[in-house]
Coordinates of C-alpha atoms and ligand atoms in Angstrom, one line a residue:
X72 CA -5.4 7.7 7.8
X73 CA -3.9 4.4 6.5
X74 CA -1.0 4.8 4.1
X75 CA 0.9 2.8 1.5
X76 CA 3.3 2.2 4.3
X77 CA 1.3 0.9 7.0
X78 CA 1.4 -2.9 7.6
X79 CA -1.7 -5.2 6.5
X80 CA -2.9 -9.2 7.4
X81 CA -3.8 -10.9 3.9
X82 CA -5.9 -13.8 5.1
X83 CA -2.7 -14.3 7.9
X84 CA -0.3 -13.2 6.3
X85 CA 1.3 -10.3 7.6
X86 CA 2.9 -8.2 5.0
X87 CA 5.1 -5.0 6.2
X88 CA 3.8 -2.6 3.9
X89 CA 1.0 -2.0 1.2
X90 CA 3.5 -2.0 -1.6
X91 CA 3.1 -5.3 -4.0
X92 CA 5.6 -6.1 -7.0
X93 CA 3.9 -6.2 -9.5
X94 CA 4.2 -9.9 -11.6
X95 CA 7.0 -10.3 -14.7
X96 CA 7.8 -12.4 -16.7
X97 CA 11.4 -12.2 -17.2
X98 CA 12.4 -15.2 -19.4
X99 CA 15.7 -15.7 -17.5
X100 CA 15.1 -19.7 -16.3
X101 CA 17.6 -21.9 -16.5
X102 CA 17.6 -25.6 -18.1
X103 CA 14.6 -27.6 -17.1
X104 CA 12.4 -24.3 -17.2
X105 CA 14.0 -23.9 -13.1
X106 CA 14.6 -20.4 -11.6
X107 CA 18.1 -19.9 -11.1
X108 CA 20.7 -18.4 -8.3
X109 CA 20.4 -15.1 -9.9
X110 CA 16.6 -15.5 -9.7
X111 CA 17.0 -15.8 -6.2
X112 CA 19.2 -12.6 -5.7
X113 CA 16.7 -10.4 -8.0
X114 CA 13.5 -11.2 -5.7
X115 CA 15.8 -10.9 -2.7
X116 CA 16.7 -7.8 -4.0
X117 CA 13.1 -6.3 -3.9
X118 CA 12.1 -8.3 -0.6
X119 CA 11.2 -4.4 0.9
X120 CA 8.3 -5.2 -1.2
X121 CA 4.6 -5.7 1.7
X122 CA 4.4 -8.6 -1.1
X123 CA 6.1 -10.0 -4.2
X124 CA 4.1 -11.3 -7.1
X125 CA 6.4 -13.2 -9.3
X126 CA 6.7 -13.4 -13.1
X127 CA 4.2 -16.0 -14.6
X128 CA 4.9 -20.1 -13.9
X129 CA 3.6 -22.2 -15.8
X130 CA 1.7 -24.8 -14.1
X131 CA 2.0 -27.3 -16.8
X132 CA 4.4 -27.9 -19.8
X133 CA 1.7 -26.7 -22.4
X134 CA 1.0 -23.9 -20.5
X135 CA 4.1 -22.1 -21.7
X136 CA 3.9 -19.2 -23.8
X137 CA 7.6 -17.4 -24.0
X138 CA 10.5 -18.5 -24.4
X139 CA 12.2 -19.1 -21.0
X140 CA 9.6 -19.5 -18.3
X141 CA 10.0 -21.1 -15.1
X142 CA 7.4 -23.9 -14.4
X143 CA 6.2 -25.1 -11.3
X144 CA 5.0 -28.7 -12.3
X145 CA 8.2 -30.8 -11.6
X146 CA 10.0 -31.8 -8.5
X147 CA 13.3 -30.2 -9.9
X148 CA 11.3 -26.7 -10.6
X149 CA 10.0 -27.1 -7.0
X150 CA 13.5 -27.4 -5.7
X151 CA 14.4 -25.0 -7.2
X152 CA 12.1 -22.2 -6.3
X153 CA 12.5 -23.3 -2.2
X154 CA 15.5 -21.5 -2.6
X155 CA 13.8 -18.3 -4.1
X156 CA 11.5 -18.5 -1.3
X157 CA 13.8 -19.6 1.1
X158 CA 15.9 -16.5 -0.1
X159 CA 13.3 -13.8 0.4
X160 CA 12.3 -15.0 3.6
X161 CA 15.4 -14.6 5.1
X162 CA 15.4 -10.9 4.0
X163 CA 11.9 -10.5 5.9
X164 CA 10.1 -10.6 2.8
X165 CA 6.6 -12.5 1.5
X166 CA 6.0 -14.0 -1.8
X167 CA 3.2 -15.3 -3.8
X168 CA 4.1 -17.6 -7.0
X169 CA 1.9 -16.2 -10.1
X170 CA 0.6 -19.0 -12.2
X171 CA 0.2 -18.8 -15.5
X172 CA -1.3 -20.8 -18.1
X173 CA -0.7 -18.8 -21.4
X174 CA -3.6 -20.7 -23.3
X175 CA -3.4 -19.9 -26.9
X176 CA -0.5 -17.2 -26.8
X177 CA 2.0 -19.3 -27.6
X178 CA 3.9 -21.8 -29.9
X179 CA 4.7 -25.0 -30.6
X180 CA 8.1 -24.3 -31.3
X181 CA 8.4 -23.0 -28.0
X182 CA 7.4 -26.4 -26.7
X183 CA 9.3 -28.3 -29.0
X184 CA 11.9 -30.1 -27.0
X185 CA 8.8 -31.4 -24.6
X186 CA 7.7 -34.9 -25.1
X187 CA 4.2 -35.2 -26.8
X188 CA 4.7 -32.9 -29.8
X189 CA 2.4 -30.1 -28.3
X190 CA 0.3 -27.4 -29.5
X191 CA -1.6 -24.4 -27.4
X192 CA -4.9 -25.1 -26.2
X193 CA -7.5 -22.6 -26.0
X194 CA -11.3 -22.9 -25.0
X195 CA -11.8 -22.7 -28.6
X196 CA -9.5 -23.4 -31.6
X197 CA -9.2 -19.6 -32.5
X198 CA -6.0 -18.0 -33.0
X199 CA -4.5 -14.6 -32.1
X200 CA -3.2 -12.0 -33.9
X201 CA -0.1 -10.9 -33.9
X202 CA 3.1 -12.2 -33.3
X203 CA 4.3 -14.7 -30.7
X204 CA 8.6 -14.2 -29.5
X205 CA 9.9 -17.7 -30.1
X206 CA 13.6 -18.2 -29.9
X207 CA 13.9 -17.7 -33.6
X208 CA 12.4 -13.9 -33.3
X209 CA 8.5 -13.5 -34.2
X210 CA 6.1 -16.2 -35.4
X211 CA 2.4 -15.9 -36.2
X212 CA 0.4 -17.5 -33.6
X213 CA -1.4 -20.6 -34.4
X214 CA -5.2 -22.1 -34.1
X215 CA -4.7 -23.6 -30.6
X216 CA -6.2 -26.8 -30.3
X217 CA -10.2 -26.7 -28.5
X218 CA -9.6 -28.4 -25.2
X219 CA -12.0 -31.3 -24.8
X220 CA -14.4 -30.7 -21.5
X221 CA -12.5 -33.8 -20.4
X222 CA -8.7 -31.7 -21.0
X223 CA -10.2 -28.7 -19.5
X224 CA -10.7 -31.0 -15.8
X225 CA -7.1 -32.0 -16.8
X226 CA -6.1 -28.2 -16.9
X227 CA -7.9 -27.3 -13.2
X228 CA -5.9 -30.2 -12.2
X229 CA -2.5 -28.9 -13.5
X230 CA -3.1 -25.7 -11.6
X231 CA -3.8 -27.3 -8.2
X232 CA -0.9 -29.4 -8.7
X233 CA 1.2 -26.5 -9.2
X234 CA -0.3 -24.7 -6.5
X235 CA 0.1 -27.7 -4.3
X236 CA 4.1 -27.6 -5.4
X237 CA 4.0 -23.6 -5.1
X238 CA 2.9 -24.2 -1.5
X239 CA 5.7 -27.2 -1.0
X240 CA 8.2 -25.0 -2.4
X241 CA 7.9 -22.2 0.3
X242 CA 5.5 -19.8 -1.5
X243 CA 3.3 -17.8 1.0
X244 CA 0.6 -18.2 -1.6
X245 CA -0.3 -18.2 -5.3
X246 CA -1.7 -15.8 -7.5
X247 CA -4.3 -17.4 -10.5
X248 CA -3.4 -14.8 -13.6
X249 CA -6.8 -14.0 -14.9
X250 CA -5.7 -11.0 -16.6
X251 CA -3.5 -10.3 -20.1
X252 CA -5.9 -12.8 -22.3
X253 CA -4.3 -15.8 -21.2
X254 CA -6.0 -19.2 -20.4
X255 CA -8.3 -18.0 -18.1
X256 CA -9.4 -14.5 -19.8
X257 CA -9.6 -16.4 -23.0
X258 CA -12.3 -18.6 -21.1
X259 CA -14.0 -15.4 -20.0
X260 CA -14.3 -13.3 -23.2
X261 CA -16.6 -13.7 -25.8
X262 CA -14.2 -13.4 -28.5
X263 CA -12.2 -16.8 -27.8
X264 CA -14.8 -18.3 -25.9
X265 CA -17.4 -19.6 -28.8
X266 CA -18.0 -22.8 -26.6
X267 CA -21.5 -24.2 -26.6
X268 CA -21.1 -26.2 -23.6
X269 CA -20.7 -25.7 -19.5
X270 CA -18.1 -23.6 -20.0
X271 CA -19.4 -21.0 -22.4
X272 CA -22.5 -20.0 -24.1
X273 CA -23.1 -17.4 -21.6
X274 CA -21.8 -15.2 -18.9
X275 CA -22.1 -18.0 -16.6
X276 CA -20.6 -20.5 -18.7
X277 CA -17.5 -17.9 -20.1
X278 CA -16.8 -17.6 -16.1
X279 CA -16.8 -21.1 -15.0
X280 CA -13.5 -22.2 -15.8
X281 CA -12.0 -18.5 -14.1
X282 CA -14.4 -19.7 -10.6
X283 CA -13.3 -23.7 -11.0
X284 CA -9.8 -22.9 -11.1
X285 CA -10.4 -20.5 -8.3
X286 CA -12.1 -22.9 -6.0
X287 CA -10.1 -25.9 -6.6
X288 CA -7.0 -24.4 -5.9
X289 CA -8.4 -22.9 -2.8
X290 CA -9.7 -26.1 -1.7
X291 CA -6.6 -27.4 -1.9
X292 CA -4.2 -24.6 -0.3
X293 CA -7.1 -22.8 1.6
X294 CA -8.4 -19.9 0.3
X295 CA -6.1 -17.9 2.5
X296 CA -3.2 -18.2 0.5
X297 CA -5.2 -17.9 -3.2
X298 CA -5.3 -14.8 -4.9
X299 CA -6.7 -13.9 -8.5
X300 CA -5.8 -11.5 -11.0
X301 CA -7.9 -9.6 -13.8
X302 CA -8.1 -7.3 -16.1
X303 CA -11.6 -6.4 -17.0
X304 CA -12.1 -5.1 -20.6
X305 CA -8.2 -4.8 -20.9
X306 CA -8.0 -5.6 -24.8
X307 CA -4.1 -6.9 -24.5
X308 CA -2.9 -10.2 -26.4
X309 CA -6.4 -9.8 -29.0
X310 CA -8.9 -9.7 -26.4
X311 CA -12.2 -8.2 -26.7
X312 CA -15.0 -8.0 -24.2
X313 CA -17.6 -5.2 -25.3
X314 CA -19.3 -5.4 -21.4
X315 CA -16.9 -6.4 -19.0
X316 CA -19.4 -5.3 -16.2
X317 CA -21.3 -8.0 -16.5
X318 CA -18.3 -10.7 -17.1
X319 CA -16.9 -9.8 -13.9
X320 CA -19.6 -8.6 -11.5
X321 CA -20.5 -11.9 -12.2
X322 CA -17.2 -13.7 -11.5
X323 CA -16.5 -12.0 -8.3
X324 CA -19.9 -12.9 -7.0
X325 CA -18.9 -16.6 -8.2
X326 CA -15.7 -16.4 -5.8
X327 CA -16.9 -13.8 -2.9
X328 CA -17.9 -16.7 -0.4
X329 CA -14.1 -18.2 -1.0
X330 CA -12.8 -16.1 1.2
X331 CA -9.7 -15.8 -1.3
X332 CA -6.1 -13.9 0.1
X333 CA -7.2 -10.9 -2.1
X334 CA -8.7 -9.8 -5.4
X335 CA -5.8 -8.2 -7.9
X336 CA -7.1 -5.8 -10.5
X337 CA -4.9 -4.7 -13.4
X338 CA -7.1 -1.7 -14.5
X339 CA -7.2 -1.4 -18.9
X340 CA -7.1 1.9 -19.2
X341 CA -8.8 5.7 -18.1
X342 CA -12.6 4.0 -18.1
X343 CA -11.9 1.5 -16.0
X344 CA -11.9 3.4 -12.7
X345 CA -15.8 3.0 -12.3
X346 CA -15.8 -0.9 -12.9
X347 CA -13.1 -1.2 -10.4
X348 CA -15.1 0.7 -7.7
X349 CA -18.3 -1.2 -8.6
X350 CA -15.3 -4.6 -8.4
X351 CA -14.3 -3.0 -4.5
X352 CA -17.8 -2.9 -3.2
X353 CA -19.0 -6.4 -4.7
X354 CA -15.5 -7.9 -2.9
X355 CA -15.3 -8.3 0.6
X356 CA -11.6 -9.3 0.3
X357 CA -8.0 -7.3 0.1
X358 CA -8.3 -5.2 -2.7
X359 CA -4.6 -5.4 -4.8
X360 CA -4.7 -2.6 -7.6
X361 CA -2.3 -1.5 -10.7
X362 CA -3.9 0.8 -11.6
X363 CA -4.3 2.7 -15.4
X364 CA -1.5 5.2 -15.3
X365 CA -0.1 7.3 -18.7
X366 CA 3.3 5.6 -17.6
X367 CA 4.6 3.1 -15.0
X368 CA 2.7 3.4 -11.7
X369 CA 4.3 5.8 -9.6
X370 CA 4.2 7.6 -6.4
X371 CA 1.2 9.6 -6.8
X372 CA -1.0 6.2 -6.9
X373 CA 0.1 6.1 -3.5
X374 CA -3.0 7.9 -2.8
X375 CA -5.1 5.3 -4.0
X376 CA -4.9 3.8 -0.5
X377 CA -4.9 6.8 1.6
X378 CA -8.5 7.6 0.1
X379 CA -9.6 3.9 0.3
X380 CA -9.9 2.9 -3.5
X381 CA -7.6 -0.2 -3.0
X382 CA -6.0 -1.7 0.2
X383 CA -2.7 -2.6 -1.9
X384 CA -0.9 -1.1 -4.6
X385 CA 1.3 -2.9 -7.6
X386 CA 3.9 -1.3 -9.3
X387 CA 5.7 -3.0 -12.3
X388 CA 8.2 -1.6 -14.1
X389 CA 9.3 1.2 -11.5
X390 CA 10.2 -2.2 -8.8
X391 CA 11.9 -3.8 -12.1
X392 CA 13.9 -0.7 -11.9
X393 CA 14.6 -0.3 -7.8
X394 CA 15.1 -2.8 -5.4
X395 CA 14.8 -0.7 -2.7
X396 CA 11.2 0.6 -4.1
X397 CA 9.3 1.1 -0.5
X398 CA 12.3 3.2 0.7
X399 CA 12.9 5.2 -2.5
X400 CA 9.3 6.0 -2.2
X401 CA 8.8 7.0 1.0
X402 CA 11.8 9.4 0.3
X403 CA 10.1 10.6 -2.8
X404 CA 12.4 9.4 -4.8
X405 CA 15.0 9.2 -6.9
X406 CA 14.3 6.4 -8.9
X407 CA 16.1 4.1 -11.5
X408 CA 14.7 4.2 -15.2
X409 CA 13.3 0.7 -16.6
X410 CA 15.5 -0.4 -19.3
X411 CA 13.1 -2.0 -21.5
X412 CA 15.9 -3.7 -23.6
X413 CA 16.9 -5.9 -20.6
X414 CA 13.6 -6.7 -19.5
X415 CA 13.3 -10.4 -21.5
X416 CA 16.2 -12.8 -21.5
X417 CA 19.8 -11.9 -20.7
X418 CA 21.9 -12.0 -18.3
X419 CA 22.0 -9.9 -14.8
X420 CA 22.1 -6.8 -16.3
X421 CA 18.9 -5.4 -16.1
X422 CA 18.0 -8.2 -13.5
X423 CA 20.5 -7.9 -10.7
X424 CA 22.5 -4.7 -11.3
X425 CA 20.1 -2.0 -10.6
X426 CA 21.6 -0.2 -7.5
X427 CA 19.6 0.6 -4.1
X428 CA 19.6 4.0 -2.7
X429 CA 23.3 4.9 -1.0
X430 CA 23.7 4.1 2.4
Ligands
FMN785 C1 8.7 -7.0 -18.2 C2 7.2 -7.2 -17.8 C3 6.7 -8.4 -17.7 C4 5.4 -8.7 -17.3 N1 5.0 -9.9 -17.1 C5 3.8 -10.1 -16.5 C6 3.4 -11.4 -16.0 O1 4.1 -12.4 -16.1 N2 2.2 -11.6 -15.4 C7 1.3 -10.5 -15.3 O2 0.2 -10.7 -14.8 N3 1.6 -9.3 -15.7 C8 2.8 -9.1 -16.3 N4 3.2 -7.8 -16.6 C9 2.3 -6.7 -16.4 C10 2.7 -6.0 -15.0 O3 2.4 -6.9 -13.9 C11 1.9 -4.7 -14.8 O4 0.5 -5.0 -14.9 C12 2.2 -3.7 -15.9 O5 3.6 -3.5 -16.1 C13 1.6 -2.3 -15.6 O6 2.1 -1.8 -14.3 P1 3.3 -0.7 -14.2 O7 2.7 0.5 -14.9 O8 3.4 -0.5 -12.7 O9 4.5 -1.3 -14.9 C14 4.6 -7.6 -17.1 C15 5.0 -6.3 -17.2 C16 6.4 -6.0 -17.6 C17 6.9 -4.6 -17.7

C-alpha cells in the first residue's frame, strides 16, 4: 500500500514524501516586493516538506492584491528568491513558486507607489464585495478595469515571464493559482466573467484564459515543471459558479494532453468530494489534494492517499504551525497550534519561531 510517506517522481522531480505545503501568503516581503533572509529560513524550516508550494507572487506589478507580496517580475525579486531556493535545496528540499495574479481583489492604494497610477483588472469591470486589507486597514474593493483582449495577451505574457524568472531563480517549478477567485477563477466563473468575446460567453470561452495561461507557461518551462491549482465551486473572495462540473471537466480536458507536473485541487467544501473523483479519473497527471476538512487538514487525510483518492496531500495552516510537519506526523503528533494573529505581516514571530520536535 502506498503511504503519505513513500517517495514520488512529479514529471522528474523526485520529491521524498507525499506531503506538499500547502501555498501562503504571508505578506512579510521586504522593499521592492523581494523575499527576505528570514523568508529564506521559514521555507528552509519546512524543507521536510515531499514539496513546498509558496505563498502567492505576483507575476506582474498589477497583479498584487495584499499588502506585502513578493513579485517575481524583476531581476532584483529574482535574486532574491535564488537564495530561497538556493536555501531549501541545500536542506534536501523541492520547491515550486505559486503565481498569483489577484485580478480584481485588490486596490489601488496598494499599488500606489508603482509607476502608472494602476487599478485591478478583471475580465470584466465588476467589483467584489467585501473588503480588501490595504495598509490603512479595510477598503471596499473597486470596479476593476475590463482588460482589453489585447491586455489579456499582455497578462499570459506577464505569467510566462514570471515563470521564466521562477525557473532562473532556482524554482523546481511553478504553480498557476486557479483557485480563491483570483485572475484566473474570475476568468472561469460566470459571475465575473460577463465577456462576450473569445474569452467568455460560454464554458469554452470562461476557460480559455485558465488553458492559455496553462499552455504558454508550459511551453515555455515544459510542462514538467507546471502545475495548476483550483478550486471548483469554492465560493471564496465573491465567487459563484452554480455548475462547476461542467466549468472544470471542461478545463482539465483543455490541459490533459499538456502533460502538466500535477493537477492541485483545493476542495470547497463537504460536496465537493464527488467532483474531485470525477476531476482524478479525467486527469492522467499527479493528483495534489487539500482537501475539505471541518478544521486544518490533519493526519487523518493521510488516508486519502493510502486509498488512492489523491497521490499528494497539502496541508496549510498545520505546516504554518510545524516545521518539522512529515516527522511530527509520522509520530502522530504533537503539533503546534496556528496563531492566526501572526499569520499576515510581522515579524518572525509566527514565521520563524515555531519550534521542531526535540531532538
Ligand atoms: C495564512 C494563509 C495564507 C494563504 N495564502 C494562500 C495563497 O497565497 N495561495 C493559495 O492558493 N492559497 C492560500 N491559502 C489557502 C491554503 O493554501 C489552504 O488551501 C487552506 O489553508 C486550507 O488548507 P488547510 O486546512 O490545510 O489550512 C492560504 C491559507 C492561509 C492559512
Amino acid at each position: 500500500m502506498t503511504t503519505a510517506f513513500d517517495p514520488i517522481d512529479l514529471s522528474g522531480t523526485q520529491l521524498a514524501n507525499r506531503i506538499a505545503m500547502a501555498p501562503m501568503t504571508r505578506s512579510r516581503a521586504g522593499a521592492g516586493r523581494v523575499p527576505t533572509g528570514l523568508t529564506a529560513e521559514y521555507y528552509a524550516q519546512r524543507a521536510s516538506a515531499g514539496l513546498i508550494i509558496t505563498e502567492g507572487i505576483q507575476p506582474s506589478p498589477v497583479g498584487q492584491g495584499y499588502p506585502d507580496t513578493p513579485g517575481l517580475h524583476s531581476d532584483e525579486q529574482t535574486a532574491a528568491w535564488r537564495r530561497v531556493t538556493d536555501a531549501v535545496h541545500a536542506e534536501g528540499g523541492r520547491i515550486f513558486a505559486q503565481i498569483m495574479h489577484s485580478g480584481r481583489i485588490g486596490h489601488p492604494d496598494l499599488l500606489a507607489d508603482q509607476p502608472g497610477g494602476l487599478r485591478p483588472v478583471a475580465p470584466s469591470a465588476v467589483a467584489a464585495r467585501g473588503k480588501v486589507f490595504t495598509h490603512e486597514g479595510p477598503k471596499d474593493y473597486v470596479t476593476p478595469h475590463e482588460l482589453t483582449d489585447a491586455e489579456v495577451r499582455e497578462t499570459i505574457a506577464d505569467f510566462v515571464a514570471a515563470a521564466r524568472n521562477a525557473v532562473a531563480a532556482g524554482f523546481d517549478g511553478v504553480e498557476l493559482h486557479g483557485a480563491n477567485g483570483y485572475l484566473i477563477h474570475q476568468f472561469l466563473a460566470p459571475n465575473t466573467n460577463l465577456r462576450t468575446d473569445a474569452w467568455g460567453g460560454s464554458v469554452e470561452g470562461r476557460v480559455r484564459f485558465a488553458a492559455e495561461v496553462v499552455k504558454a507557461v508550459a511551453a515555455e518551462i515544459g510542462p514538467e515543471r507546471t502545475g495548476l491549482r483550483i478550486s471548483p465551486g469554492n465560493p471564496f473572495n465573491d465567487i459563484d459558479e452554480p455548475a462547476p462540473e461542467e466549468t472544470y471537466t471542461a478545463l482539465v480536458a483543455a490541459i490533459e494532453p499538456l502533460g502538466l507536473a500535477y493537477l492541485h485541487v483545493l476542495e470547497g467544501g463537504p460536496d465537493s468530494r464527488a467532483l474531485t473523483l470525477e476531476l482524478r479519473k479525467r486527469f492522467s497527471g499527479t493528483l495534489v489534494l487539500n482537501p475539505a476538512t471541518e478544521g486544518p487538514t490533519s493526519a487523518e487525510e493521510l488516508a486519502l492517499i493510502e486509498n488512492g483518492t489523491a497521490d499528494i496531500v497539502a496541508f496549510g495552516a498545520l505546516f504554518l504551525a510545524n516545521p518539522d510537519l512529515p516527522a511530527r506526523l509520522r509520530a502522530n503528533g504533537p503539533y503546534n497550534t496556528p496563531d492566526t494573529a501572526t499569520f499576515y505581516g510581522g515579524d518572525h514571530r509566527g514565521y520563524t519561531d515555531y519550534p521542531a520536535l526535540a531532538g
